[in-house]
Amino acid sequence: MQVEPNVVITEFIINMDNVYHDYDNTNLDVSERVKEQAQSLDEHDVPFYVLTNSPDQVVDKDKFHIVNIELFQHYSGISIFFYRLLMAYDFLQAHPEFDNIQDDTLYMGDEWGLLGDTWIINTNNSPYFIKKFIAEHQMLPTVNMGLIIGTRAILLEFLGIILKLITESSLKIQQGDESAALGKYDMEIGNYVAYRYFADRLVHGREVSTILQGFQSTSSAWFKHK
């Protein structure tokens, strides 16, 4: 099987409540929404795959692809951001040809703050095991799942652990434990999994991405992070 060069994969889910951003995501033109990113990647001859739950917006043109991924909507108490991760997991499972980067290293975007002072992580009702982990690792930099890079194998490992946590949470909710809901705590789960299972394989910082919302006009980082 021919191995693809490095590719960029993103997800664009429509017609689902976005808990962090107050805008209407119904009946959107996915091609138009990712146009700027597609043009940037095309300049560098990088294949771009946009995963969406909209079956009528499929595109397969040169190195630009919009791929329909059917969502499994029977998990309990998870947000749109967890569905994005599940969508990426399903796509990578189906495409063993995507593998051309340094082995056994997980690259992620990061933020200005530490786990102990990132408000979105600390001011919520996330499950106890998350709160306990954050409290014990307050001085670690906050990583951000808006940018995750790695071989197909390590991405499947990372996303597979999150899938396992979602499945366990869903089961506990069905058994009556509402406190197990992962809800909108995707950032907390991302940091928990990254540092608990990949601490010695995790790379982040200015080589990987620009400063989150730093509006840098010039940077040697691989990716611009918002």
Coordinates of C-alpha atoms in Angstrom, one line a residue:
M1 CA 0.0 0.0 0.0
Q2 CA 1.3 3.5 -0.9
V3 CA 2.0 5.7 2.1
E4 CA 0.5 9.1 1.8
P5 CA 2.6 12.2 2.6
N6 CA 1.8 14.2 5.7
V7 CA -1.9 15.2 5.6
V8 CA -4.0 17.6 7.6
I9 CA -7.4 16.4 8.9
T10 CA -10.0 18.6 10.5
E11 CA -13.7 18.1 11.5
F12 CA -16.7 20.3 10.7
I13 CA -19.9 19.2 12.3
I14 CA -23.1 21.0 11.4
N15 CA -26.6 21.0 12.9
M16 CA -25.4 20.3 16.4
D17 CA -25.3 22.6 19.5
N18 CA -21.9 24.3 19.9
V19 CA -21.6 24.8 23.7
Y20 CA -18.7 27.3 23.6
H21 CA -19.6 29.5 20.6
D22 CA -22.9 31.3 20.2
Y23 CA -23.5 31.0 16.5
D24 CA -25.9 29.1 14.2
N25 CA -24.1 26.1 12.6
T26 CA -27.1 24.9 10.7
N27 CA -27.1 24.6 6.9
L28 CA -23.5 25.9 6.5
D29 CA -21.4 25.6 3.3
V30 CA -18.4 23.6 4.6
S31 CA -16.3 24.3 1.5
E32 CA -16.7 28.0 2.1
R33 CA -15.9 27.8 5.8
V34 CA -12.6 26.0 5.3
K35 CA -11.6 27.9 2.1
E36 CA -8.8 29.9 3.8
Q37 CA -7.2 26.9 5.4
A38 CA -7.6 24.9 2.1
Q39 CA -5.8 27.6 0.1
S40 CA -2.9 27.8 2.7
L41 CA -2.4 24.0 2.5
D42 CA -2.6 23.9 -1.3
E43 CA 0.3 26.4 -1.5
H44 CA 2.4 23.8 0.3
D45 CA 1.0 20.8 -1.6
V46 CA -0.4 19.2 1.5
P47 CA -3.5 17.0 1.3
F48 CA -6.4 18.4 3.3
Y49 CA -9.3 16.2 4.6
V50 CA -12.4 17.8 6.1
L51 CA -14.6 15.4 8.0
T52 CA -18.3 16.3 8.2
N53 CA -21.6 14.8 9.2
S54 CA -23.2 16.4 6.2
P55 CA -23.6 13.7 3.5
D56 CA -24.5 16.2 0.7
Q57 CA -21.3 18.3 0.9
V58 CA -18.7 15.6 -0.2
V59 CA -15.8 16.9 -2.3
D60 CA -12.9 15.0 -3.9
K61 CA -10.8 17.5 -5.9
D62 CA -7.1 17.1 -6.2
K63 CA -5.7 17.3 -2.7
F64 CA -8.9 18.8 -1.1
H65 CA -11.4 16.3 0.2
I66 CA -14.6 16.7 2.2
V67 CA -15.5 13.3 3.6
N68 CA -18.8 12.3 5.1
I69 CA -18.5 10.5 8.5
E70 CA -21.7 9.2 10.0
L71 CA -21.9 10.1 13.7
F72 CA -22.7 7.4 16.3
Q73 CA -25.1 9.4 18.4
H74 CA -25.9 7.0 21.2
Y75 CA -23.2 8.0 23.7
S76 CA -24.6 9.8 26.8
G77 CA -23.7 13.3 28.0
I78 CA -21.0 14.4 25.5
S79 CA -20.5 17.6 23.6
I80 CA -19.8 18.4 19.9
F81 CA -16.1 18.4 20.7
F82 CA -16.1 14.8 21.7
Y83 CA -17.9 13.9 18.5
R84 CA -15.1 15.6 16.6
L85 CA -12.6 13.4 18.2
L86 CA -14.7 10.3 17.6
M87 CA -15.0 11.3 13.9
A88 CA -11.2 11.6 13.6
Y89 CA -10.8 8.2 15.2
D90 CA -13.2 6.5 12.8
F91 CA -11.5 8.1 9.8
L92 CA -8.0 7.1 10.9
Q93 CA -9.1 3.6 11.6
A94 CA -10.2 3.4 7.9
H95 CA -7.0 4.9 6.4
P96 CA -3.8 3.0 7.3
E97 CA -2.0 4.8 4.5
F98 CA -1.7 8.0 6.6
D99 CA 1.6 7.5 8.3
N100 CA 4.7 9.6 7.6
I101 CA 5.9 11.5 10.7
Q102 CA 8.2 10.8 13.6
D103 CA 7.2 7.6 15.4
D104 CA 5.8 7.5 18.9
T105 CA 5.6 11.2 19.4
L106 CA 2.4 13.1 20.1
Y107 CA 2.5 16.8 19.2
M108 CA -0.1 19.2 20.5
G109 CA -1.0 22.9 20.6
D110 CA -0.8 24.6 23.9
E111 CA -2.0 27.7 25.8
W112 CA -0.5 30.5 27.8
G113 CA -1.5 29.2 31.2
L114 CA -0.9 26.2 33.5
L115 CA -3.5 23.6 34.4
G116 CA -3.9 25.2 37.8
D117 CA -4.8 28.6 36.5
T118 CA -6.8 27.8 33.3
W119 CA -10.3 28.9 34.3
I120 CA -12.2 26.7 31.8
I121 CA -10.5 23.6 33.4
N122 CA -11.0 24.6 37.1
T123 CA -14.5 26.2 37.2
N124 CA -16.8 23.3 36.3
N125 CA -18.4 20.1 37.6
S126 CA -16.2 17.6 35.8
P127 CA -15.9 14.1 37.1
Y128 CA -13.8 13.6 40.3
F129 CA -10.9 11.7 38.6
I130 CA -10.3 14.7 36.4
K131 CA -10.4 17.2 39.2
K132 CA -8.0 15.0 41.2
F133 CA -5.5 14.8 38.3
I134 CA -5.6 18.5 37.7
A135 CA -5.1 19.3 41.4
E136 CA -2.0 17.0 41.5
H137 CA -0.5 18.5 38.3
Q138 CA -1.3 22.2 38.5
M139 CA 2.1 23.4 37.3
L140 CA 1.9 21.6 33.9
P141 CA 1.3 23.8 30.8
T142 CA -2.2 23.5 29.4
V143 CA -2.3 21.7 26.1
N144 CA -5.1 22.2 23.6
M145 CA -6.7 19.6 21.4
G146 CA -7.4 22.1 18.7
L147 CA -4.1 20.9 17.3
I148 CA -3.0 17.2 17.5
I149 CA -0.2 15.8 15.3
G150 CA 1.3 12.4 15.1
T151 CA 1.5 9.1 13.3
R152 CA -1.7 7.3 12.6
A153 CA -0.7 4.8 15.3
I154 CA -0.2 7.3 18.1
L155 CA -3.3 9.3 17.1
L156 CA -5.4 6.2 17.3
E157 CA -3.8 5.4 20.7
F158 CA -4.6 8.8 22.0
L159 CA -8.1 8.9 20.6
G160 CA -8.8 5.3 21.5
I161 CA -8.2 6.1 25.2
I162 CA -10.6 9.0 24.9
L163 CA -13.1 6.7 23.3
K164 CA -12.7 4.2 26.2
L165 CA -13.4 7.0 28.7
I166 CA -16.5 8.1 26.7
T167 CA -17.8 4.5 26.7
E168 CA -17.2 4.0 30.4
S169 CA -18.9 7.4 31.2
S170 CA -21.9 6.5 29.0
L171 CA -22.2 3.1 30.8
K172 CA -22.1 4.8 34.3
I173 CA -24.8 7.3 33.3
Q174 CA -27.0 4.5 32.1
Q175 CA -26.5 2.9 35.5
G176 CA -27.7 6.0 37.2
D177 CA -24.4 7.9 37.9
E178 CA -25.0 11.3 36.4
S179 CA -21.8 12.7 37.9
A180 CA -19.8 10.5 35.4
A181 CA -21.0 12.7 32.5
L182 CA -18.1 14.1 30.4
G183 CA -20.4 16.8 29.0
K184 CA -18.3 19.7 27.7
Y185 CA -15.1 18.7 29.5
D186 CA -13.1 17.8 26.4
M187 CA -10.2 20.1 27.3
E188 CA -9.9 18.5 30.7
I189 CA -10.0 15.0 29.2
G190 CA -7.4 16.0 26.6
N191 CA -4.9 17.2 29.2
Y192 CA -5.7 14.2 31.4
V193 CA -5.0 11.7 28.6
A194 CA -2.0 13.6 27.2
Y195 CA -0.1 13.9 30.5
R196 CA -1.2 10.6 32.1
Y197 CA -0.5 8.3 29.1
F198 CA 1.9 10.3 26.9
A199 CA 4.0 12.5 29.2
D200 CA 7.3 11.1 28.0
R201 CA 6.1 11.2 24.3
L202 CA 4.4 14.6 24.3
V203 CA 5.9 17.7 22.5
H204 CA 4.3 21.1 22.4
G205 CA 5.5 24.7 22.2
R206 CA 6.6 27.2 19.6
E207 CA 8.2 24.7 17.3
V208 CA 4.8 23.0 16.9
S209 CA 2.4 26.0 17.0
T210 CA 2.2 29.7 17.3
I211 CA 1.0 31.2 20.6
L212 CA -2.8 30.6 20.9
Q213 CA -4.6 33.7 19.8
G214 CA -1.2 35.5 19.7
F215 CA -1.9 37.0 16.3
Q216 CA 1.7 36.5 15.2
S217 CA 2.4 37.7 11.7
T218 CA 5.7 35.8 11.5
S219 CA 6.6 32.5 13.0
S220 CA 8.7 29.4 12.3
A221 CA 6.1 27.1 13.9
W222 CA 4.5 24.3 11.9
F223 CA 1.0 25.6 12.5
K224 CA -0.8 28.8 13.3
H225 CA -3.1 28.1 16.3
K226 CA -6.1 30.4 16.0

